[in-house]
mmCIF file of C-alpha atoms in Angstrom:
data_model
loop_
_atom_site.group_PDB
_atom_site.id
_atom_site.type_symbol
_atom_site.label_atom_id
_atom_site.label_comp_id
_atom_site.label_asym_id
_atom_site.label_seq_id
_atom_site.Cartn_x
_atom_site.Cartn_y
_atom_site.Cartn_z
ATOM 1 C CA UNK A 1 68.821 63.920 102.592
ATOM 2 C CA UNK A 2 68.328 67.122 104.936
ATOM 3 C CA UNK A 3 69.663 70.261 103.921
ATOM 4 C CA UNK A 4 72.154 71.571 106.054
ATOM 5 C CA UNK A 5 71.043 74.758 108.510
ATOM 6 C CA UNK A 6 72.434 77.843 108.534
ATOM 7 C CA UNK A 7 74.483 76.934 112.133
ATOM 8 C CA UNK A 8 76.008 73.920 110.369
ATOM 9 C CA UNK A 9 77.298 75.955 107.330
ATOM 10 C CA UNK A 10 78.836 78.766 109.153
ATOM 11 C CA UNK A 11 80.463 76.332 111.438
ATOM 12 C CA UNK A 12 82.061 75.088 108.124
ATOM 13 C CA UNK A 13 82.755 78.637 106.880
ATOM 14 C CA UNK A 14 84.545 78.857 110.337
ATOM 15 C CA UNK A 15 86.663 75.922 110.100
ATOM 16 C CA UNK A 16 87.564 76.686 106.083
ATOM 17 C CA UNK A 17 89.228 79.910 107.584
ATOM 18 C CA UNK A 18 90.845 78.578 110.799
ATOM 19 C CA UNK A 19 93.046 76.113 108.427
ATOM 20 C CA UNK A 20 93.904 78.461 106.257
ATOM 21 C CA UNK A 21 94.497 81.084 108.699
ATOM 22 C CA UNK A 22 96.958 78.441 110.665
ATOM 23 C CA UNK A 23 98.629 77.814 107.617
ATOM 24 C CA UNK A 24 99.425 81.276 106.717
ATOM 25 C CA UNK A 25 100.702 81.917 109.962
ATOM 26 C CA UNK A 26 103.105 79.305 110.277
ATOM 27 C CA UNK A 27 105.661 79.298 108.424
ATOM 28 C CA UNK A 28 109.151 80.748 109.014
ATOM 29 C CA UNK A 29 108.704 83.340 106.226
ATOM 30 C CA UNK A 30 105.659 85.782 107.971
ATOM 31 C CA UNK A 31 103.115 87.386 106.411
ATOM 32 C CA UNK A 32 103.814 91.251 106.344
ATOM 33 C CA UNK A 33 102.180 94.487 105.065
ATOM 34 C CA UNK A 34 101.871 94.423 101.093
ATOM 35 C CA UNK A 35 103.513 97.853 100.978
ATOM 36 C CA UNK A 36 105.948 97.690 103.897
ATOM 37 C CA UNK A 37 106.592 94.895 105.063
ATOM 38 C CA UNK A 38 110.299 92.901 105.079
ATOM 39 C CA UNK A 39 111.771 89.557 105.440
ATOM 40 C CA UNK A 40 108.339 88.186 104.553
ATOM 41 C CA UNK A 41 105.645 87.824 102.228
ATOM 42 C CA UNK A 42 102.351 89.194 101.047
ATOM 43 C CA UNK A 43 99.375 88.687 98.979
ATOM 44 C CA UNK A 44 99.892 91.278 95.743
ATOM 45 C CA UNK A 45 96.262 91.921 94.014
ATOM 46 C CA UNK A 46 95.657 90.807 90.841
ATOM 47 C CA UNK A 47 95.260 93.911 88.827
ATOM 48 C CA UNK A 48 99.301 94.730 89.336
ATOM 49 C CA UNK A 49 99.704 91.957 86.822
ATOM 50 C CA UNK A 50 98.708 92.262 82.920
ATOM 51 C CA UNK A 51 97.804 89.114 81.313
ATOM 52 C CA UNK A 52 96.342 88.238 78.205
ATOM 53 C CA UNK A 53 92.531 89.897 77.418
ATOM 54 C CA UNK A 54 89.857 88.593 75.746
ATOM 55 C CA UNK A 55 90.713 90.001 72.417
ATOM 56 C CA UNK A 56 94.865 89.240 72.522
ATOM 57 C CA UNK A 57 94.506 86.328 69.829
ATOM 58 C CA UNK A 58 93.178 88.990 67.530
ATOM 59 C CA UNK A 59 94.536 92.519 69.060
ATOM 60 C CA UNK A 60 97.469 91.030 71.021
ATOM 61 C CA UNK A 61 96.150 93.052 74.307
ATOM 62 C CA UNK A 62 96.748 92.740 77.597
ATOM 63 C CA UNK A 63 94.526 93.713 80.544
ATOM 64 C CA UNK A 64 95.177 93.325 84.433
ATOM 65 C CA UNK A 65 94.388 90.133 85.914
ATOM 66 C CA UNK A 66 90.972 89.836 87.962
ATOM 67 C CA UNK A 67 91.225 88.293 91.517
ATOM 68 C CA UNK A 68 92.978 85.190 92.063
ATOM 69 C CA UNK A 69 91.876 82.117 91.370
ATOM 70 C CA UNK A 70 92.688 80.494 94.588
ATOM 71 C CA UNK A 71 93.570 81.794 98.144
ATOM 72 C CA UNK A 72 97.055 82.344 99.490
ATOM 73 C CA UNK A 73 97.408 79.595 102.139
ATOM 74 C CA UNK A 74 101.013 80.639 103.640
ATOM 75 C CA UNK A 75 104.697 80.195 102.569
ATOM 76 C CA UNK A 76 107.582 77.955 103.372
ATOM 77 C CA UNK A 77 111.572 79.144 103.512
ATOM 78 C CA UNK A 78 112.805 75.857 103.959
ATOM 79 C CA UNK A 79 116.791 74.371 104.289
ATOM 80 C CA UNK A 80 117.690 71.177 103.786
ATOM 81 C CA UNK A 81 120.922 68.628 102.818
ATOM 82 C CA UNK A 82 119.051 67.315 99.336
ATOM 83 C CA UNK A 83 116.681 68.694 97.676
ATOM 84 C CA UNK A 84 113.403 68.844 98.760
ATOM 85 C CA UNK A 85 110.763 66.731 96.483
ATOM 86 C CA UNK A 86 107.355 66.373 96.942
ATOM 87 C CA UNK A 87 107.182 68.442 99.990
ATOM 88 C CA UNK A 88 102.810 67.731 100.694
ATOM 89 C CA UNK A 89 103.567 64.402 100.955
ATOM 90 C CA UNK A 90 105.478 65.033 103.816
ATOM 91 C CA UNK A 91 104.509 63.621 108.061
ATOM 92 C CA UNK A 92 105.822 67.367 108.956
ATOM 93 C CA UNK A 93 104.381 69.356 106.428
ATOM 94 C CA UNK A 94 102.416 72.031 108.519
ATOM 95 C CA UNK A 95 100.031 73.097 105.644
ATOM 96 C CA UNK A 96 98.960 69.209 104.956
ATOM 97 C CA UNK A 97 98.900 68.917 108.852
ATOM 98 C CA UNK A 98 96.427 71.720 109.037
ATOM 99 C CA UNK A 99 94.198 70.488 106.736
ATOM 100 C CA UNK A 100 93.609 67.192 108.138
ATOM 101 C CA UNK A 101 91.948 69.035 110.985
ATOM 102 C CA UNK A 102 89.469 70.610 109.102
ATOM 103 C CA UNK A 103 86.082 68.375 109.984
ATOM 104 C CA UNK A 104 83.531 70.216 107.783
ATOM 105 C CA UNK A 105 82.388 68.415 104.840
ATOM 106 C CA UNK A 106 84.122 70.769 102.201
ATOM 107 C CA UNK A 107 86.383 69.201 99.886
ATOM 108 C CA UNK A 108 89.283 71.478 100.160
ATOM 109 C CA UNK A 109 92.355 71.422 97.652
ATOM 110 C CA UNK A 110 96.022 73.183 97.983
ATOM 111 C CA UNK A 111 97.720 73.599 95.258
ATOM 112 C CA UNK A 112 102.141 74.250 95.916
ATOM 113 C CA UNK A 113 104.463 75.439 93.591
ATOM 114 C CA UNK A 114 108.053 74.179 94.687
ATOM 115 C CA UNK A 115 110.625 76.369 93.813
ATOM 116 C CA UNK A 116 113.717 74.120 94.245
ATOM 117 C CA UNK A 117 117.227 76.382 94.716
ATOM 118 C CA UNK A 118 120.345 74.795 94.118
ATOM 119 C CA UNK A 119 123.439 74.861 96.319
ATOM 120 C CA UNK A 120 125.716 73.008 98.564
ATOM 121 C CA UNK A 121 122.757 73.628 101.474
ATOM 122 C CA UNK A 122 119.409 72.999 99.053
ATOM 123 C CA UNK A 123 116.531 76.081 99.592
ATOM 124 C CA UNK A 124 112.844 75.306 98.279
ATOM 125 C CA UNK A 125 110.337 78.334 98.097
ATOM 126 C CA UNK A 126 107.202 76.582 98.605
ATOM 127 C CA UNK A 127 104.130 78.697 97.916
ATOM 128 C CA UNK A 128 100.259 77.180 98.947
ATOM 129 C CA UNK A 129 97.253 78.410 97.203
ATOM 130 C CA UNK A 130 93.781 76.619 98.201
ATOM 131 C CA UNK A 131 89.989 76.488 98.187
ATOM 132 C CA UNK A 132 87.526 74.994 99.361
ATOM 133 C CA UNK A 133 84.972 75.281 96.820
ATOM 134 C CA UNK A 134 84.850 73.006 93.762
ATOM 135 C CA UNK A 135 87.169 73.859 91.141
ATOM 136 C CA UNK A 136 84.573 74.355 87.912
ATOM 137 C CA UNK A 137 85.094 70.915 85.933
ATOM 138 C CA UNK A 138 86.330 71.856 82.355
ATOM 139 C CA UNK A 139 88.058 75.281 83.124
ATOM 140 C CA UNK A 140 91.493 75.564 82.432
ATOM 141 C CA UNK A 141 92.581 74.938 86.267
ATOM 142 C CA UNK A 142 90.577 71.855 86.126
ATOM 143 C CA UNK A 143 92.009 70.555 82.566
ATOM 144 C CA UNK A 144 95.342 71.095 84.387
ATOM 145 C CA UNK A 145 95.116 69.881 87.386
ATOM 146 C CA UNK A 146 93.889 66.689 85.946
ATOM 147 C CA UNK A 147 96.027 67.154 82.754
ATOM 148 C CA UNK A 148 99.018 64.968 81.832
ATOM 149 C CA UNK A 149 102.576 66.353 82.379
ATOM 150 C CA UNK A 150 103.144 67.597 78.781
ATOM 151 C CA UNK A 151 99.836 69.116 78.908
ATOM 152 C CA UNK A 152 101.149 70.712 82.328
ATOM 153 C CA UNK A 153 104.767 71.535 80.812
ATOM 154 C CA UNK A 154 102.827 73.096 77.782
ATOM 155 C CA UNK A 155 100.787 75.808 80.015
ATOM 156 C CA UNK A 156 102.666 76.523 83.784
ATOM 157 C CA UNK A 157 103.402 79.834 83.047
ATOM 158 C CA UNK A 158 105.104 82.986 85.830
ATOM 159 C CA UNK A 159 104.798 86.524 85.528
ATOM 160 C CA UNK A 160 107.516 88.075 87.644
ATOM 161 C CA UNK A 161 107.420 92.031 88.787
ATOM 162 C CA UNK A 162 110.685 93.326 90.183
ATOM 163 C CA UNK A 163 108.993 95.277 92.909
ATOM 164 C CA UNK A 164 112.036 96.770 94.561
ATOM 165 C CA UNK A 165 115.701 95.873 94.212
ATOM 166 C CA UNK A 166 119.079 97.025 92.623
ATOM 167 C CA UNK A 167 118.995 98.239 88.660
ATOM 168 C CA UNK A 168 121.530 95.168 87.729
ATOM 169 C CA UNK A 169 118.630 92.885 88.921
ATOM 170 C CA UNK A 170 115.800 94.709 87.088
ATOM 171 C CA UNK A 171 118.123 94.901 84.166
ATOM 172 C CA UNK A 172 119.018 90.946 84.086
ATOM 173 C CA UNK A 173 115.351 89.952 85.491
ATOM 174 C CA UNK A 174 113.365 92.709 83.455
ATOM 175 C CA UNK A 175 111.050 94.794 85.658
ATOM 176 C CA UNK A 176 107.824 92.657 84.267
ATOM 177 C CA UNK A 177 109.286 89.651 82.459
ATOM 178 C CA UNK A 178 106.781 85.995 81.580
ATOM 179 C CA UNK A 179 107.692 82.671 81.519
ATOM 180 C CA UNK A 180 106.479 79.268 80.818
ATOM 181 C CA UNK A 181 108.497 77.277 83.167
ATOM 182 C CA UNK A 182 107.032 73.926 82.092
ATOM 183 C CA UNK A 183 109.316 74.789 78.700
ATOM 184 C CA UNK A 184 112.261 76.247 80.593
ATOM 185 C CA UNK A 185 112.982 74.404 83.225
ATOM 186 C CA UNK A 186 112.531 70.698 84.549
ATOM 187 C CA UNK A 187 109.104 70.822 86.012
ATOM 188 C CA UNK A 188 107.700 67.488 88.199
ATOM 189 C CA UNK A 189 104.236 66.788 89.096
ATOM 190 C CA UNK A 190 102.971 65.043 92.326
ATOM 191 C CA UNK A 191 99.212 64.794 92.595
ATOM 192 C CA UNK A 192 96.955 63.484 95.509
ATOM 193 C CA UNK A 193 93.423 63.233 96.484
ATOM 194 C CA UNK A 194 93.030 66.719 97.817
ATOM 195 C CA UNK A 195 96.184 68.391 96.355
ATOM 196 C CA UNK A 196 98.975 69.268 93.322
ATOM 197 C CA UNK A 197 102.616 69.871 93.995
ATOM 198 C CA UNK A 198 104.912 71.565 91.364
ATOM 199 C CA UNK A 199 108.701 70.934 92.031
ATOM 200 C CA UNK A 200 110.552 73.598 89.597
ATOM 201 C CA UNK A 201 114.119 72.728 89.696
ATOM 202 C CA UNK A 202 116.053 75.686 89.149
ATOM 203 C CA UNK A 203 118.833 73.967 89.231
ATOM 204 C CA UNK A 204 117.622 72.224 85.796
ATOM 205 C CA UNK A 205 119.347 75.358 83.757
ATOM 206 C CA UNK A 206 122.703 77.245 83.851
ATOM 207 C CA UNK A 207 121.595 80.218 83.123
ATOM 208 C CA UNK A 208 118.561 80.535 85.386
ATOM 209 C CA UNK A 209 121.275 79.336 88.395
ATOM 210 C CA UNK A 210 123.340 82.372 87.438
ATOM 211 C CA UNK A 211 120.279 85.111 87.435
ATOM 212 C CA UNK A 212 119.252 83.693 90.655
ATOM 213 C CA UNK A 213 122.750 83.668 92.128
ATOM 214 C CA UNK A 214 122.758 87.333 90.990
ATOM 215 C CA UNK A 215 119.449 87.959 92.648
ATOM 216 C CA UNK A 216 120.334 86.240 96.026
ATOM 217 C CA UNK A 217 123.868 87.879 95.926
ATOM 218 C CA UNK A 218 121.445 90.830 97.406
ATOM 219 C CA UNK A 219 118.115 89.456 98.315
ATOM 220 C CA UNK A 220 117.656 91.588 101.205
ATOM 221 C CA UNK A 221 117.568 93.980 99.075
ATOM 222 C CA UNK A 222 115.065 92.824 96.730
ATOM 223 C CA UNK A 223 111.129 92.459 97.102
ATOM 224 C CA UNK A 224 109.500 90.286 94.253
ATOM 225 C CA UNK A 225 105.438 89.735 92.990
ATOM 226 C CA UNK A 226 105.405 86.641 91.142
ATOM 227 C CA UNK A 227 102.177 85.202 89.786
ATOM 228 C CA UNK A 228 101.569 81.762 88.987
ATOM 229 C CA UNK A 229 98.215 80.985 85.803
ATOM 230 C CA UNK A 230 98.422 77.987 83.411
ATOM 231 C CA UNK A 231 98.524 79.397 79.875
ATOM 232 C CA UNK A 232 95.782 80.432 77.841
ATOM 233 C CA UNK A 233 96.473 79.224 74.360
ATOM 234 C CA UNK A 234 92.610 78.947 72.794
ATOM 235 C CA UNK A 235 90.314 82.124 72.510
ATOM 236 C CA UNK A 236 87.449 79.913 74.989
ATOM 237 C CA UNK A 237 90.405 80.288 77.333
ATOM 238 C CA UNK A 238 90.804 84.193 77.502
ATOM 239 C CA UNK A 239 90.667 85.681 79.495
ATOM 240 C CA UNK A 240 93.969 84.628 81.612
ATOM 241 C CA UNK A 241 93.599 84.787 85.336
ATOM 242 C CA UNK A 242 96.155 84.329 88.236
ATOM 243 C CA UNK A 243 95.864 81.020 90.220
ATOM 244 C CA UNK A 244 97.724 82.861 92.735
ATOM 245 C CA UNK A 245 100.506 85.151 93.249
ATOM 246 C CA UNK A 246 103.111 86.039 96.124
ATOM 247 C CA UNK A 247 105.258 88.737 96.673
ATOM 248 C CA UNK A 248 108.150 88.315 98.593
ATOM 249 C CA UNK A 249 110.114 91.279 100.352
ATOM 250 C CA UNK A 250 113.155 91.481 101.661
ATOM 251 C CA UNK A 251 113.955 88.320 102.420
ATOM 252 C CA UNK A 252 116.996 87.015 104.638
ATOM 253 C CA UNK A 253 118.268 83.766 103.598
ATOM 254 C CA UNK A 254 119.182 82.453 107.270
ATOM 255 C CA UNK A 255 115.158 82.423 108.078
ATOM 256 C CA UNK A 256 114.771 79.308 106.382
ATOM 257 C CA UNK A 257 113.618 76.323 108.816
ATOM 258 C CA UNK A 258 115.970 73.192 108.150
ATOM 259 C CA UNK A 259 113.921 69.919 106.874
ATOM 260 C CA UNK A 260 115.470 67.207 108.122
ATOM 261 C CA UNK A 261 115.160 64.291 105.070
ATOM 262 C CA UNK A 262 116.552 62.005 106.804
ATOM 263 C CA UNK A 263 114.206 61.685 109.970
ATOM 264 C CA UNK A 264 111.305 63.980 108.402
ATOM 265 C CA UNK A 265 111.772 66.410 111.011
ATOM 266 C CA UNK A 266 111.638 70.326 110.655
ATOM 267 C CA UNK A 267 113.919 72.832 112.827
ATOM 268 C CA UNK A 268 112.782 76.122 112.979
ATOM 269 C CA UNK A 269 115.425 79.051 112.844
ATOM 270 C CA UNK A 270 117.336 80.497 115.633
ATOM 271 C CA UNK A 271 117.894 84.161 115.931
ATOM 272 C CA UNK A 272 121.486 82.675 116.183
ATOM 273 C CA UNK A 273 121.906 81.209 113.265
ATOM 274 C CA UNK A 274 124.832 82.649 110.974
ATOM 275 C CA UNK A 275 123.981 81.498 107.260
ATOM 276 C CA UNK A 276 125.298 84.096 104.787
ATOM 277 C CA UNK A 277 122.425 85.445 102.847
ATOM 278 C CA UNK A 278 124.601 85.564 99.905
ATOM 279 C CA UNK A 279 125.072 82.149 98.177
ATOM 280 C CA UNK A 280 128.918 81.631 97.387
ATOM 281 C CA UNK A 281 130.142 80.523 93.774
ATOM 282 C CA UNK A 282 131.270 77.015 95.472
ATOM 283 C CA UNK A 283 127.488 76.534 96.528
ATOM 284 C CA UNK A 284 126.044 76.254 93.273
ATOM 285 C CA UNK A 285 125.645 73.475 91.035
ATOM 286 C CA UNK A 286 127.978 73.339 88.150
ATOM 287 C CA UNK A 287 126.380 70.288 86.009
ATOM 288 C CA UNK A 288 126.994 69.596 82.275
ATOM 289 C CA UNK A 289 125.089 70.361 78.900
ATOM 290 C CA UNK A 290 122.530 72.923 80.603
ATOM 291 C CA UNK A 291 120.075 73.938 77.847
ATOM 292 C CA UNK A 292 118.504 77.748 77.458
ATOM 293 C CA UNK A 293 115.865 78.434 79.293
ATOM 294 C CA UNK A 294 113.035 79.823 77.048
ATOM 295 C CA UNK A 295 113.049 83.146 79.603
ATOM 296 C CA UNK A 296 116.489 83.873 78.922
ATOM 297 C CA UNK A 297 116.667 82.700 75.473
ATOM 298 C CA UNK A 298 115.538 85.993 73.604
ATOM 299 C CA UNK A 299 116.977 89.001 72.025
ATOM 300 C CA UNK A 300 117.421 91.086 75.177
ATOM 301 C CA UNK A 301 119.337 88.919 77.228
ATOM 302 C CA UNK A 302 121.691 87.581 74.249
ATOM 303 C CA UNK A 303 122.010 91.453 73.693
ATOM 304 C CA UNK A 304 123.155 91.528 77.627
ATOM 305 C CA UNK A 305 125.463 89.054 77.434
ATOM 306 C CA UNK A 306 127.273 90.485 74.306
ATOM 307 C CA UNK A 307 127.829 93.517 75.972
ATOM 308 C CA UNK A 308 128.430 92.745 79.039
ATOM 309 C CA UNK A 309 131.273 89.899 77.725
ATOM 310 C CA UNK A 310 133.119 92.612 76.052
ATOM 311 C CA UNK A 311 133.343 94.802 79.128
ATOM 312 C CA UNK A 312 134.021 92.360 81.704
ATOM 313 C CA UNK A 313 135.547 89.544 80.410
ATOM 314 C CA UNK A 314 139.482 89.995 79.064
ATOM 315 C CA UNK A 315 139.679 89.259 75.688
ATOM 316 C CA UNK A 316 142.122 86.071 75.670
ATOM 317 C CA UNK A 317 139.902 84.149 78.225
ATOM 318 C CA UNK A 318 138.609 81.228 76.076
ATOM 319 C CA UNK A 319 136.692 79.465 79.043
ATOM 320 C CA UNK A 320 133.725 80.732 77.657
ATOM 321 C CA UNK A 321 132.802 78.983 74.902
ATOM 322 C CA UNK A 322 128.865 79.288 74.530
ATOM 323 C CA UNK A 323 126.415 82.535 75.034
ATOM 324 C CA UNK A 324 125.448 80.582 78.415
ATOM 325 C CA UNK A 325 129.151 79.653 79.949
ATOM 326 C CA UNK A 326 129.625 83.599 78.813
ATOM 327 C CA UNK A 327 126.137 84.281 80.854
ATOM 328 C CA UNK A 328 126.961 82.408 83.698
ATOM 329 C CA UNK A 329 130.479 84.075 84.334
ATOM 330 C CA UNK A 330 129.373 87.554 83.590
ATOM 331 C CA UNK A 331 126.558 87.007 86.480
ATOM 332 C CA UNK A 332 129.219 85.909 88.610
ATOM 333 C CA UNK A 333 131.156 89.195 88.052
ATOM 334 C CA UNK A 334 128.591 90.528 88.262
ATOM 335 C CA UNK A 335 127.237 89.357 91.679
ATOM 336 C CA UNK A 336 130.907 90.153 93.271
ATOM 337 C CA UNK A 337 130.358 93.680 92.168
ATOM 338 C CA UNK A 338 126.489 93.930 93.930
ATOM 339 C CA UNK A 339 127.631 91.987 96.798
ATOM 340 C CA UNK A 340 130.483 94.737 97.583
ATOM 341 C CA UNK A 341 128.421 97.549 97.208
ATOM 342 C CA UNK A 342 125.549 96.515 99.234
ATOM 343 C CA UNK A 343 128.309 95.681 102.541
#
């Protein structure tokens, strides 16, 4: 077989960044300026997140990430009647879409983490990392990509940084918190030939449904860096590195393009549209026997709710039996209180 010429390879190169570049710029959410930027997202650098160093089985040390992984390949807002599952495997899925018109011979592969928001109108966060060069066969990306679910469940992992926003969120959130939402949340895996979806539904846990209520009673407010690794949990592992990461800044709720489930059709938004960028009490999910998430499940946010149930809630109201119906109704307070201060 030939080897390829020098032409034929940078008219690959070429093509590798004209999908990705398509991707990133069309979604309804719009890439904006890492440091000023609003009512979009951005690509935060690895080093603004500490994850675990080579020595932290021994020394317990952290040490900022190195570069990502993976490339950001855009973000999706989207609206829709049910919640949104398996969103690559969608006919109208622009990022998919965008792919498929890539000709070169590069085996390119997206990887999309879901987040699923509950409420009477469902919203799904859909971030899209990709390359297009081989992912190393035996890394820790590889072993989970091609892992089983409880492998997967065992590793996901989130490190959030509260970039900007109002001291009740930084308080519930934490200003740099970690999470392994494979453990805290219902996490669902859809795998194809050239990509990995992960669905987190928030909607999975009481408590994580109130902290986001709280956040989204003032998102506009709020910008966000979350970074997305699976787990290191062996010393060959160390040490961790970002698969990707997004920050997110400012962000109005009513910019969300509505996915139509029904006919697989997307609507972009209007500058008319009207949605409320505060999501009411009614709009929320209110399911039986929730479990903890492992997030909120620590000292500091028991400590929260202890003190923050004496305060605000009157002393004969029996309605909250458990540390998370106590949770829940103290975020909703809580949120009422932000929401009237930010009008």
């Amino acid at each position: 077989m030939c080897p390829k010429n020098h032409n034929q390879n940078h008219k690959e190169e070429e093509e590798d960044r004209d999908w990705r570049q398509e991707a990133i710029n069309g979604g309804s959410l719009k890439l904006v300026n890492l440091d000023t930027g609003s009512n979009g997202w951005a690509s935060p650098p690895g080093h603004l997140f500490s994850l675990r160093s080579p020595n932290y089985f021994t020394k317990k040390h952290k040490c900022p990430s190195g570069p990502w992984l993976l490339h950001p390949a855009g973000v999706d807002w989207l609206r829709s009647t049910s919640k949104l599952d398996h969103v690559l495997s969608r006919a109208d899925n622009r990022v998919m879409n965008a792919l498929r018109k890539q000709h070169s011979a590069r085996k390119s592969f997206v990887l999309a983490v879901n987040l699923q928001v509950p409420g009477r109108d469902h919203h799904s966060a859909v971030f899209y990392f990709a390359t297009d060069d081989p992912i190393p066969s035996g890394s820790l990306l590889y072993r989970f990509i091609h892992g089983d679910d409880a492998f997967r469940n065992q590793r996901f992992k989130i490190v959030n940084r509260i970039v900007k926003g109002p001291w009740i969120v930084k308080a519930t959130v934490g200003n740099y918190s970690a999470c392994l939402l494979g453990k805290a949340l219902n996490c669902h895996y859809h795998s194809g030939p050239n990509y990995l979806e992960i669905d987190v539904d928030i909607g999975s846990s009481k408590i994580a449904t109130a902290i986001l209520h709280l956040a989204l009673g003032c998102v506009t407010a709020v910008t966000i860096d979350m970074g997305f690794l699976v787990e290191a949990q062996e010393e060959e592992d160390l040490p961790e590195r970002l698969f990707g990461a997004v920050r997110i800044c400012q962000m109005e709720m009513s910019s969300a393009t509505f996915v139509d489930t029904a006919t697989n059709k997307s609507v972009a938004p209007t500058p008319a549209a009207t949605h409320s960028n505060r999501v009411q009490a009614s709009d929320l999910q209110d399911d039986d026997d929730y479990e903890f998430c492992d997030v909120v499940q620590n000292k500091k946010t028991k400590g929260w709710s202890i003190i923050l149930q004496s305060i605000l809630l009157p002393h004969n109201d029996t309605t909250a039996a458990t540390t998370a119906d106590a949770f829940y109704l103290i975020v909703e307070r809580l949120s009422d209180i932000v929401v009237s201060i930010h009008k």
